[in-house]
Every structure is written in structure tokens, then in C-alpha cells.
Amino acid sequence: MPVPAEFDRLRVVLVSTRNPLNIGAAARAMSNFGFSRLRLVNPYSVAYREARSAVGASSVLASAEQFKDLAEAVADCTLVVGTTAVRHRELQHPLQSLPKGAPLLRNRLASSPVALLFGSEKVGLSNRDLSFCHWVMRIPTRERNISMNLGQAVSVCLYELARNPKTPRQSEKPQLAPAGEIDRITMILLEVLRTSGYLTPSRTAPAEEKVRRLVRRLNLSAHDSQLWLGILRQIAWKIRLGEELPE
Amino acid sequence: MPVPAEFDRLRVVLVSTRNPLNIGAAARAMSNFGFSRLRLVNPYSVAYREARSAVGASSVLASAEQFKDLAEAVADCTLVVGTTAVRHRELQHPLQSLPKGAPLLRNRLASSPVALLFGSEKVGLSNRDLSFCHWVMRIPTRERNISMNLGQAVSVCLYELARNPKTPRQSEKPQLAPAGEIDRITMILLEVLRTSGYLTPSRTAPAEEKVRRLVRRLNLSAHDSQLWLGILRQIAWKIRLGEELPE
């Protein structure tokens, strides 16, 4: 089975992984199912070193990239999807089961980079991590034993992605803006919301996360994101101007 | 998701497993997907003891059964299926891919016990082991990296078995905002764009239409449109305030 070209567009992103065995297991699962782009956000440095020096460490591990912050790790992706085993988390996100979500992910991979996020062994993805996601994908485990081993979770997700050999149809939707662009919009909007008094000047994580999710739900095209960026910059400039006038 | 009654009829059979971590991982995957009958054939006794005494060892492990010979371990089953990652083994057996084989297995589970066999880490199932099988199920890995981690292989197989394509659940799309609401947003945005200098103060139809289309392309939900309306009102108020300050 040759590896479909679009598999190279998937970024498997491990956030704050603690156990080197799990990093190795994730890399092996990637290799099994034909994926190659591994990104590590803020891993325990010991775990990362041990995983890379392990006997039989794969080429996937050798070419893994490391990031300090999740925002950087997903900046080139037009779709960012978090994974969870939890069903009724107070998610402010659309939730798709793995069998339903995987085809959506594959459709997007046909045209642009996609990030699939896995949280740490103990706590999964944080609310901040999730605020960078467009939607969340749930592995359908049973109620009593929802917590999956990280390597197994990666394996099951990639199996499902590779499961359907059909080439996805090209959707004719406009090209979506990459996450880095959406993040710039979020930053300027946050500034405007603070200077305008919609948010309090003191930065609070829940408020920022709410705005981050709000902007991601817009699903802006690359073209429109440019327009909105221009609009927001002008608004920010105007408000700053008003602020600076002598009383 | 309640566990279907027939899941209790599946026997997951690990043959000659060497690594206690893999026994534990298999048990955890079973627990995740709602299976409970684990059978171990001729495991390294050390591995078995360690797995059972591991912290957090599950009830699956506690109730695992041990057998000297594969024949005994599958004696009560009407269907015995071996697993392999290999494609062109000189198999004298019918070969099914996992997505095709799993429904066959589930059909049989509806009426009688079925055994699913996993071989040892190094060599998989022997020809003797395979001779007890009715057919063989292949996990579709890529040519270059066919060998899967045992715990991951169990996980992927059980996921596929538990994956229920029959209940197509409607993903609930959020209710979209009515046009009147979208229009209010457009009006306030237009005002902000004029007072901020993004648009010229003189109203031109093409510019207004462009903004109107831009807002409609957002496909705002009823909920989000309220949020954006609040945001824009605050921004408009702030900009007006700046304008009204004495020069």
C-alpha cells in the first residue's frame, strides 16, 4: 500500500509528553501507518533525549521538531484538531467521534497542512491547548475506562485516518487561513477589546481563550483573514489615537 | 456508550508474550473498548507476574486465564482468528483486512465465543498457532514498517471491533443567526469602518456590498452573532468617544 501523498501534510503534535516510551510509541505508530511529521511541544527534555537515543528510534523521531509553544507548532496548519477520550467535558468546541472526524481531517489534508494534537499522559490537553483547536475528536472508549495509553491513542487515530484508502474528494471551498494568521487576528482583536473596555485591561486566561475560540469558529479563508486583519489594524490604530488625545 | 453484550464473548488471546508492559497494555486497551476476557498462552512467567502486580493493573488482568497450550485456550470458540501485519506470508489461510474482517467477527460474536490471537513480539504467530485459525486478519500497515507494537495492535483491532458504523449520529450543527441579526452586525461594522477611516465617509455601494458579503461569509451561529454584536457596539462606542473629545 503506497503512502498517499497527503499524509505528509499531517503534523502529529504531542503536547507536554512525559514518558520517553510514549514518544517512541507514537513515532512507531506513525511509521506503521505512513505518517512522518512529528512535532513535540514542550516535552520533558529528558523524555525527548531518551526517546531519540533509544535503540531502533525511527527516522520519524530523528526528524521530529521541537517547539516551546503550541501556537508555533500549529502555525502552518489550516485545521487544528485536539483529541480527547472524555465525552462530557464542558467543551466549548464541536466534538466529532473518531470515525466521523477522520474523513473531515482527510479532506482537509488533500489541500493543506493539518495538526492533530495529543495531550500529556496525566491531564490530556489543557483548556489553553484546546483554544487553539477548531474542533475536538473523541476516541469512542467505554464509560468506565476512558483514559487511553498515549501510544495506543495515537495508533488508533492514525489507523482510522489510514483506514479508508479512497482518495478524498477535492472540496472546492476557498483556501483557509493558516493558524499563524488567525493568531495574529486574535492578538489584535484582544488588544482592541481591552482598549475599548470590552475586556478588562488585566489579562485573564479564560477571557483570552474565549476570544481565541470565537475567532477560530469563523473559519476564515486566507483571503478574508487578510481583510479582517486590515480592518482590525485600522480599528486598533483609531482607538489608540483616541486614547492619546490630551484630556 | 454501554458495552454490547456480545463483547463478553470475545477472548483476546496473547500467545508467548515476553514483555509485561505489553500484557498490561493489551489489558488496558481491552478495558478501554469494553472487552474483558483475556487469555494468556504460555507467557513468560516473569512477564505475567510483573504485569499482574503492576500499579493500576486492571480487573481485566486480575481475571485473566492462563493456558499451557493454544488448543485449550481456544477450545470453547466457534471462530478463531489470527492477526498479522504481514501481507504475503505463505499463508494457507484466507486473509481479511481488519476493516473487512471485524464485521465478520462481530457477526459471529452475536451467537458464540470467538478468539482473536496475537503472537509474540519478535515472531508473531507461528505456523502451528496459525493452524488453529479459521482465517487471518491483517492490520493494514505500510510496506516499509509493518511490525506493530503489540499493545498498539491489540488497541487498533479492538477499536475496529467496537467501532460501530450502524448508529449514525447527527452531528449537531449550531443554529445559524437569522439574517436580521447579521445585518445589524453589518451596519455597526460599516459605521466602525467609516469612523476609523478604513472606508471613506461617503457611502459607496460597492464598498458596502463587499463588507456585507464579508460578514455573511462568516456563517455566524445565533450564539456567536450576539457576541460579535456586543464586541462591535463596544468598539463603536469607544471610537465615537475618541472622536467627541475636544480638539
PDB file of N, CA and C in Angstrom, chain B residues 18-91:
ATOM      1  N   ARG B  18       6.293 -11.756  25.766  1.00  0.00           N
ATOM      2  CA  ARG B  18       7.533 -11.660  26.524  1.00  0.00           C
ATOM      3  C   ARG B  18       7.566 -10.505  27.505  1.00  0.00           C
ATOM      4  N   ASN B  19       6.978  -9.382  27.121  1.00  0.00           N
ATOM      5  CA  ASN B  19       7.140  -8.142  27.873  1.00  0.00           C
ATOM      6  C   ASN B  19       5.916  -7.849  28.743  1.00  0.00           C
ATOM      7  N   PRO B  20       6.128  -7.735  30.064  1.00  0.00           N
ATOM      8  CA  PRO B  20       4.991  -7.478  30.966  1.00  0.00           C
ATOM      9  C   PRO B  20       4.252  -6.182  30.614  1.00  0.00           C
ATOM     10  N   LEU B  21       5.001  -5.176  30.101  1.00  0.00           N
ATOM     11  CA  LEU B  21       4.350  -3.931  29.728  1.00  0.00           C
ATOM     12  C   LEU B  21       3.321  -4.160  28.614  1.00  0.00           C
ATOM     13  N   ASN B  22       3.644  -5.086  27.725  1.00  0.00           N
ATOM     14  CA  ASN B  22       2.717  -5.362  26.632  1.00  0.00           C
ATOM     15  C   ASN B  22       1.463  -6.091  27.104  1.00  0.00           C
ATOM     16  N   ILE B  23       1.632  -6.959  28.093  1.00  0.00           N
ATOM     17  CA  ILE B  23       0.448  -7.623  28.654  1.00  0.00           C
ATOM     18  C   ILE B  23      -0.450  -6.571  29.307  1.00  0.00           C
ATOM     19  N   GLY B  24       0.181  -5.674  30.069  1.00  0.00           N
ATOM     20  CA  GLY B  24      -0.579  -4.594  30.701  1.00  0.00           C
ATOM     21  C   GLY B  24      -1.256  -3.693  29.675  1.00  0.00           C
ATOM     22  N   ALA B  25      -0.524  -3.399  28.594  1.00  0.00           N
ATOM     23  CA  ALA B  25      -1.073  -2.513  27.563  1.00  0.00           C
ATOM     24  C   ALA B  25      -2.263  -3.162  26.861  1.00  0.00           C
ATOM     25  N   ALA B  26      -2.163  -4.457  26.618  1.00  0.00           N
ATOM     26  CA  ALA B  26      -3.275  -5.169  25.977  1.00  0.00           C
ATOM     27  C   ALA B  26      -4.503  -5.138  26.887  1.00  0.00           C
ATOM     28  N   ALA B  27      -4.275  -5.368  28.190  1.00  0.00           N
ATOM     29  CA  ALA B  27      -5.390  -5.357  29.145  1.00  0.00           C
ATOM     30  C   ALA B  27      -6.038  -3.979  29.199  1.00  0.00           C
ATOM     31  N   ARG B  28      -5.219  -2.938  29.147  1.00  0.00           N
ATOM     32  CA  ARG B  28      -5.765  -1.586  29.200  1.00  0.00           C
ATOM     33  C   ARG B  28      -6.609  -1.283  27.965  1.00  0.00           C
ATOM     34  N   ALA B  29      -6.104  -1.697  26.812  1.00  0.00           N
ATOM     35  CA  ALA B  29      -6.861  -1.470  25.572  1.00  0.00           C
ATOM     36  C   ALA B  29      -8.196  -2.210  25.631  1.00  0.00           C
ATOM     37  N   MET B  30      -8.182  -3.429  26.162  1.00  0.00           N
ATOM     38  CA  MET B  30      -9.428  -4.192  26.296  1.00  0.00           C
ATOM     39  C   MET B  30     -10.417  -3.427  27.156  1.00  0.00           C
ATOM     40  N   SER B  31      -9.904  -2.935  28.263  1.00  0.00           N
ATOM     41  CA  SER B  31     -10.734  -2.182  29.183  1.00  0.00           C
ATOM     42  C   SER B  31     -11.296  -0.921  28.500  1.00  0.00           C
ATOM     43  N   ASN B  32     -10.459  -0.237  27.723  1.00  0.00           N
ATOM     44  CA  ASN B  32     -10.899   0.969  27.013  1.00  0.00           C
ATOM     45  C   ASN B  32     -12.095   0.700  26.099  1.00  0.00           C
ATOM     46  N   PHE B  33     -12.048  -0.434  25.423  1.00  0.00           N
ATOM     47  CA  PHE B  33     -13.075  -0.672  24.416  1.00  0.00           C
ATOM     48  C   PHE B  33     -14.159  -1.663  24.846  1.00  0.00           C
ATOM     49  N   GLY B  34     -14.124  -2.048  26.120  1.00  0.00           N
ATOM     50  CA  GLY B  34     -15.248  -2.811  26.645  1.00  0.00           C
ATOM     51  C   GLY B  34     -15.127  -4.321  26.554  1.00  0.00           C
ATOM     52  N   PHE B  35     -13.908  -4.832  26.433  1.00  0.00           N
ATOM     53  CA  PHE B  35     -13.714  -6.283  26.392  1.00  0.00           C
ATOM     54  C   PHE B  35     -13.067  -6.743  27.697  1.00  0.00           C
ATOM     55  N   SER B  36     -13.361  -7.969  28.118  1.00  0.00           N
ATOM     56  CA  SER B  36     -12.897  -8.360  29.446  1.00  0.00           C
ATOM     57  C   SER B  36     -12.198  -9.720  29.530  1.00  0.00           C
ATOM     58  N   ARG B  37     -12.323 -10.554  28.503  1.00  0.00           N
ATOM     59  CA  ARG B  37     -11.787 -11.907  28.618  1.00  0.00           C
ATOM     60  C   ARG B  37     -10.398 -12.032  28.007  1.00  0.00           C
ATOM     61  N   LEU B  38      -9.398 -11.954  28.869  1.00  0.00           N
ATOM     62  CA  LEU B  38      -8.011 -12.062  28.412  1.00  0.00           C
ATOM     63  C   LEU B  38      -7.476 -13.463  28.694  1.00  0.00           C
ATOM     64  N   ARG B  39      -6.845 -14.060  27.688  1.00  0.00           N
ATOM     65  CA  ARG B  39      -6.252 -15.377  27.880  1.00  0.00           C
ATOM     66  C   ARG B  39      -4.790 -15.337  27.461  1.00  0.00           C
ATOM     67  N   LEU B  40      -3.955 -15.916  28.289  1.00  0.00           N
ATOM     68  CA  LEU B  40      -2.525 -15.909  28.013  1.00  0.00           C
ATOM     69  C   LEU B  40      -2.057 -17.333  27.783  1.00  0.00           C
ATOM     70  N   VAL B  41      -1.427 -17.539  26.642  1.00  0.00           N
ATOM     71  CA  VAL B  41      -0.906 -18.868  26.350  1.00  0.00           C
ATOM     72  C   VAL B  41       0.598 -18.852  26.531  1.00  0.00           C
ATOM     73  N   ASN B  42       1.068 -19.667  27.479  1.00  0.00           N
ATOM     74  CA  ASN B  42       2.495 -19.831  27.638  1.00  0.00           C
ATOM     75  C   ASN B  42       3.272 -18.510  27.698  1.00  0.00           C
ATOM     76  N   PRO B  43       2.838 -17.592  28.559  1.00  0.00           N
ATOM     77  CA  PRO B  43       3.604 -16.342  28.660  1.00  0.00           C
ATOM     78  C   PRO B  43       4.856 -16.598  29.472  1.00  0.00           C
ATOM     79  N   TYR B  44       5.864 -15.770  29.290  1.00  0.00           N
ATOM     80  CA  TYR B  44       6.985 -15.780  30.219  1.00  0.00           C
ATOM     81  C   TYR B  44       6.402 -15.617  31.603  1.00  0.00           C
ATOM     82  N   SER B  45       6.698 -16.533  32.502  1.00  0.00           N
ATOM     83  CA  SER B  45       6.009 -16.434  33.793  1.00  0.00           C
ATOM     84  C   SER B  45       6.376 -15.145  34.512  1.00  0.00           C
ATOM     85  N   VAL B  46       7.615 -14.700  34.309  1.00  0.00           N
ATOM     86  CA  VAL B  46       8.020 -13.445  34.921  1.00  0.00           C
ATOM     87  C   VAL B  46       7.154 -12.295  34.407  1.00  0.00           C
ATOM     88  N   ALA B  47       6.973 -12.272  33.099  1.00  0.00           N
ATOM     89  CA  ALA B  47       6.189 -11.196  32.487  1.00  0.00           C
ATOM     90  C   ALA B  47       4.780 -11.177  33.049  1.00  0.00           C
ATOM     91  N   TYR B  48       4.211 -12.341  33.189  1.00  0.00           N
ATOM     92  CA  TYR B  48       2.846 -12.447  33.673  1.00  0.00           C
ATOM     93  C   TYR B  48       2.737 -11.950  35.110  1.00  0.00           C
ATOM     94  N   ARG B  49       3.682 -12.400  35.950  1.00  0.00           N
ATOM     95  CA  ARG B  49       3.662 -11.964  37.350  1.00  0.00           C
ATOM     96  C   ARG B  49       3.816 -10.463  37.467  1.00  0.00           C
ATOM     97  N   GLU B  50       4.770  -9.927  36.723  1.00  0.00           N
ATOM     98  CA  GLU B  50       5.007  -8.474  36.794  1.00  0.00           C
ATOM     99  C   GLU B  50       3.800  -7.689  36.319  1.00  0.00           C
ATOM    100  N   ALA B  51       3.197  -8.136  35.242  1.00  0.00           N
ATOM    101  CA  ALA B  51       2.040  -7.430  34.705  1.00  0.00           C
ATOM    102  C   ALA B  51       0.907  -7.396  35.718  1.00  0.00           C
ATOM    103  N   ARG B  52       0.698  -8.549  36.386  1.00  0.00           N
ATOM    104  CA  ARG B  52      -0.409  -8.621  37.339  1.00  0.00           C
ATOM    105  C   ARG B  52      -0.173  -7.792  38.572  1.00  0.00           C
ATOM    106  N   SER B  53       1.099  -7.625  38.931  1.00  0.00           N
ATOM    107  CA  SER B  53       1.378  -6.873  40.153  1.00  0.00           C
ATOM    108  C   SER B  53       1.640  -5.397  39.883  1.00  0.00           C
ATOM    109  N   ALA B  54       1.568  -4.992  38.614  1.00  0.00           N
ATOM    110  CA  ALA B  54       1.840  -3.590  38.291  1.00  0.00           C
ATOM    111  C   ALA B  54       0.791  -2.688  38.926  1.00  0.00           C
ATOM    112  N   VAL B  55       1.240  -1.475  39.286  1.00  0.00           N
ATOM    113  CA  VAL B  55       0.316  -0.494  39.831  1.00  0.00           C
ATOM    114  C   VAL B  55      -0.789  -0.231  38.805  1.00  0.00           C
ATOM    115  N   GLY B  56      -1.997  -0.243  39.276  1.00  0.00           N
ATOM    116  CA  GLY B  56      -3.111   0.063  38.378  1.00  0.00           C
ATOM    117  C   GLY B  56      -3.483  -1.090  37.467  1.00  0.00           C
ATOM    118  N   ALA B  57      -2.960  -2.279  37.746  1.00  0.00           N
ATOM    119  CA  ALA B  57      -3.346  -3.429  36.927  1.00  0.00           C
ATOM    120  C   ALA B  57      -4.860  -3.570  37.002  1.00  0.00           C
ATOM    121  N   SER B  58      -5.462  -3.822  35.880  1.00  0.00           N
ATOM    122  CA  SER B  58      -6.916  -3.715  35.787  1.00  0.00           C
ATOM    123  C   SER B  58      -7.601  -5.003  36.218  1.00  0.00           C
ATOM    124  N   SER B  59      -8.906  -4.907  36.299  1.00  0.00           N
ATOM    125  CA  SER B  59      -9.699  -6.089  36.598  1.00  0.00           C
ATOM    126  C   SER B  59      -9.585  -7.094  35.460  1.00  0.00           C
ATOM    127  N   VAL B  60      -9.301  -6.591  34.262  1.00  0.00           N
ATOM    128  CA  VAL B  60      -9.094  -7.495  33.133  1.00  0.00           C
ATOM    129  C   VAL B  60      -7.926  -8.431  33.424  1.00  0.00           C
ATOM    130  N   LEU B  61      -6.855  -7.851  33.930  1.00  0.00           N
ATOM    131  CA  LEU B  61      -5.676  -8.665  34.265  1.00  0.00           C
ATOM    132  C   LEU B  61      -5.952  -9.609  35.423  1.00  0.00           C
ATOM    133  N   ALA B  62      -6.688  -9.100  36.408  1.00  0.00           N
ATOM    134  CA  ALA B  62      -6.966  -9.909  37.593  1.00  0.00           C
ATOM    135  C   ALA B  62      -7.725 -11.179  37.229  1.00  0.00           C
ATOM    136  N   SER B  63      -8.570 -11.057  36.224  1.00  0.00           N
ATOM    137  CA  SER B  63      -9.381 -12.219  35.858  1.00  0.00           C
ATOM    138  C   SER B  63      -8.836 -12.962  34.636  1.00  0.00           C
ATOM    139  N   ALA B  64      -7.615 -12.614  34.235  1.00  0.00           N
ATOM    140  CA  ALA B  64      -7.025 -13.276  33.062  1.00  0.00           C
ATOM    141  C   ALA B  64      -6.821 -14.768  33.342  1.00  0.00           C
ATOM    142  N   GLU B  65      -6.926 -15.565  32.300  1.00  0.00           N
ATOM    143  CA  GLU B  65      -6.718 -17.006  32.439  1.00  0.00           C
ATOM    144  C   GLU B  65      -5.435 -17.410  31.729  1.00  0.00           C
ATOM    145  N   GLN B  66      -4.774 -18.394  32.301  1.00  0.00           N
ATOM    146  CA  GLN B  66      -3.506 -18.823  31.743  1.00  0.00           C
ATOM    147  C   GLN B  66      -3.617 -20.251  31.198  1.00  0.00           C
ATOM    148  N   PHE B  67      -3.008 -20.483  30.042  1.00  0.00           N
ATOM    149  CA  PHE B  67      -3.071 -21.805  29.424  1.00  0.00           C
ATOM    150  C   PHE B  67      -1.680 -22.248  28.976  1.00  0.00           C
ATOM    151  N   LYS B  68      -1.479 -23.534  29.000  1.00  0.00           N
ATOM    152  CA  LYS B  68      -0.213 -24.097  28.539  1.00  0.00           C
ATOM    153  C   LYS B  68      -0.192 -24.188  27.023  1.00  0.00           C
ATOM    154  N   ASP B  69      -1.347 -24.460  26.479  1.00  0.00           N
ATOM    155  CA  ASP B  69      -1.379 -24.715  25.044  1.00  0.00           C
ATOM    156  C   ASP B  69      -2.515 -23.950  24.379  1.00  0.00           C
ATOM    157  N   LEU B  70      -2.253 -23.495  23.166  1.00  0.00           N
ATOM    158  CA  LEU B  70      -3.238 -22.708  22.436  1.00  0.00           C
ATOM    159  C   LEU B  70      -4.544 -23.477  22.235  1.00  0.00           C
ATOM    160  N   ALA B  71      -4.425 -24.774  22.000  1.00  0.00           N
ATOM    161  CA  ALA B  71      -5.617 -25.587  21.749  1.00  0.00           C
ATOM    162  C   ALA B  71      -6.640 -25.448  22.874  1.00  0.00           C
ATOM    163  N   GLU B  72      -6.150 -25.490  24.126  1.00  0.00           N
ATOM    164  CA  GLU B  72      -7.055 -25.320  25.261  1.00  0.00           C
ATOM    165  C   GLU B  72      -7.655 -23.922  25.303  1.00  0.00           C
ATOM    166  N   ALA B  73      -6.802 -22.954  24.982  1.00  0.00           N
ATOM    167  CA  ALA B  73      -7.219 -21.563  25.127  1.00  0.00           C
ATOM    168  C   ALA B  73      -8.339 -21.181  24.171  1.00  0.00           C
ATOM    169  N   VAL B  74      -8.458 -21.916  23.069  1.00  0.00           N
ATOM    170  CA  VAL B  74      -9.498 -21.558  22.100  1.00  0.00           C
ATOM    171  C   VAL B  74     -10.589 -22.636  22.015  1.00  0.00           C
ATOM    172  N   ALA B  75     -10.541 -23.547  22.959  1.00  0.00           N
ATOM    173  CA  ALA B  75     -11.422 -24.719  22.864  1.00  0.00           C
ATOM    174  C   ALA B  75     -12.911 -24.367  22.831  1.00  0.00           C
ATOM    175  N   ASP B  76     -13.296 -23.317  23.511  1.00  0.00           N
ATOM    176  CA  ASP B  76     -14.733 -23.003  23.577  1.00  0.00           C
ATOM    177  C   ASP B  76     -15.212 -22.078  22.461  1.00  0.00           C
ATOM    178  N   CYS B  77     -14.344 -21.768  21.514  1.00  0.00           N
ATOM    179  CA  CYS B  77     -14.685 -20.793  20.477  1.00  0.00           C
ATOM    180  C   CYS B  77     -15.132 -21.449  19.170  1.00  0.00           C
ATOM    181  N   THR B  78     -16.093 -20.855  18.503  1.00  0.00           N
ATOM    182  CA  THR B  78     -16.521 -21.402  17.212  1.00  0.00           C
ATOM    183  C   THR B  78     -15.771 -20.750  16.067  1.00  0.00           C
ATOM    184  N   LEU B  79     -15.060 -19.672  16.373  1.00  0.00           N
ATOM    185  CA  LEU B  79     -14.257 -18.995  15.353  1.00  0.00           C
ATOM    186  C   LEU B  79     -12.948 -18.561  15.987  1.00  0.00           C
ATOM    187  N   VAL B  80     -11.847 -18.876  15.327  1.00  0.00           N
ATOM    188  CA  VAL B  80     -10.522 -18.491  15.812  1.00  0.00           C
ATOM    189  C   VAL B  80      -9.832 -17.696  14.715  1.00  0.00           C
ATOM    190  N   VAL B  81      -9.445 -16.471  15.052  1.00  0.00           N
ATOM    191  CA  VAL B  81      -8.856 -15.584  14.056  1.00  0.00           C
ATOM    192  C   VAL B  81      -7.477 -15.147  14.523  1.00  0.00           C
ATOM    193  N   GLY B  82      -6.480 -15.332  13.675  1.00  0.00           N
ATOM    194  CA  GLY B  82      -5.128 -14.870  13.991  1.00  0.00           C
ATOM    195  C   GLY B  82      -4.908 -13.475  13.424  1.00  0.00           C
ATOM    196  N   THR B  83      -3.971 -12.739  14.026  1.00  0.00           N
ATOM    197  CA  THR B  83      -3.658 -11.421  13.485  1.00  0.00           C
ATOM    198  C   THR B  83      -2.234 -11.415  12.937  1.00  0.00           C
ATOM    199  N   THR B  84      -2.020 -10.598  11.920  1.00  0.00           N
ATOM    200  CA  THR B  84      -0.689 -10.453  11.352  1.00  0.00           C
ATOM    201  C   THR B  84      -0.565  -9.084  10.706  1.00  0.00           C
ATOM    202  N   ALA B  85       0.666  -8.617  10.609  1.00  0.00           N
ATOM    203  CA  ALA B  85       0.896  -7.377   9.876  1.00  0.00           C
ATOM    204  C   ALA B  85       1.442  -7.710   8.489  1.00  0.00           C
ATOM    205  N   VAL B  86       1.795  -8.963   8.328  1.00  0.00           N
ATOM    206  CA  VAL B  86       2.428  -9.381   7.078  1.00  0.00           C
ATOM    207  C   VAL B  86       1.383  -9.570   5.987  1.00  0.00           C
ATOM    208  N   ARG B  87       1.757  -9.186   4.777  1.00  0.00           N
ATOM    209  CA  ARG B  87       0.806  -9.328   3.701  1.00  0.00           C
ATOM    210  C   ARG B  87       0.944 -10.650   2.955  1.00  0.00           C
ATOM    211  N   HIS B  88       2.163 -10.925   2.488  1.00  0.00           N
ATOM    212  CA  HIS B  88       2.321 -12.054   1.573  1.00  0.00           C
ATOM    213  C   HIS B  88       3.013 -13.232   2.224  1.00  0.00           C
ATOM    214  N   ARG B  89       2.693 -13.422   3.487  1.00  0.00           N
ATOM    215  CA  ARG B  89       3.196 -14.624   4.123  1.00  0.00           C
ATOM    216  C   ARG B  89       2.648 -15.802   3.323  1.00  0.00           C
ATOM    217  N   GLU B  90       3.404 -16.883   3.299  1.00  0.00           N
ATOM    218  CA  GLU B  90       2.886 -18.035   2.562  1.00  0.00           C
ATOM    219  C   GLU B  90       1.773 -18.627   3.408  1.00  0.00           C
ATOM    220  N   LEU B  91       0.717 -17.888   3.446  1.00  0.00           N
ATOM    221  CA  LEU B  91      -0.390 -18.308   4.286  1.00  0.00           C
ATOM    222  C   LEU B  91      -1.235 -19.336   3.565  1.00  0.00           C
TER     223      LEU B  91
END
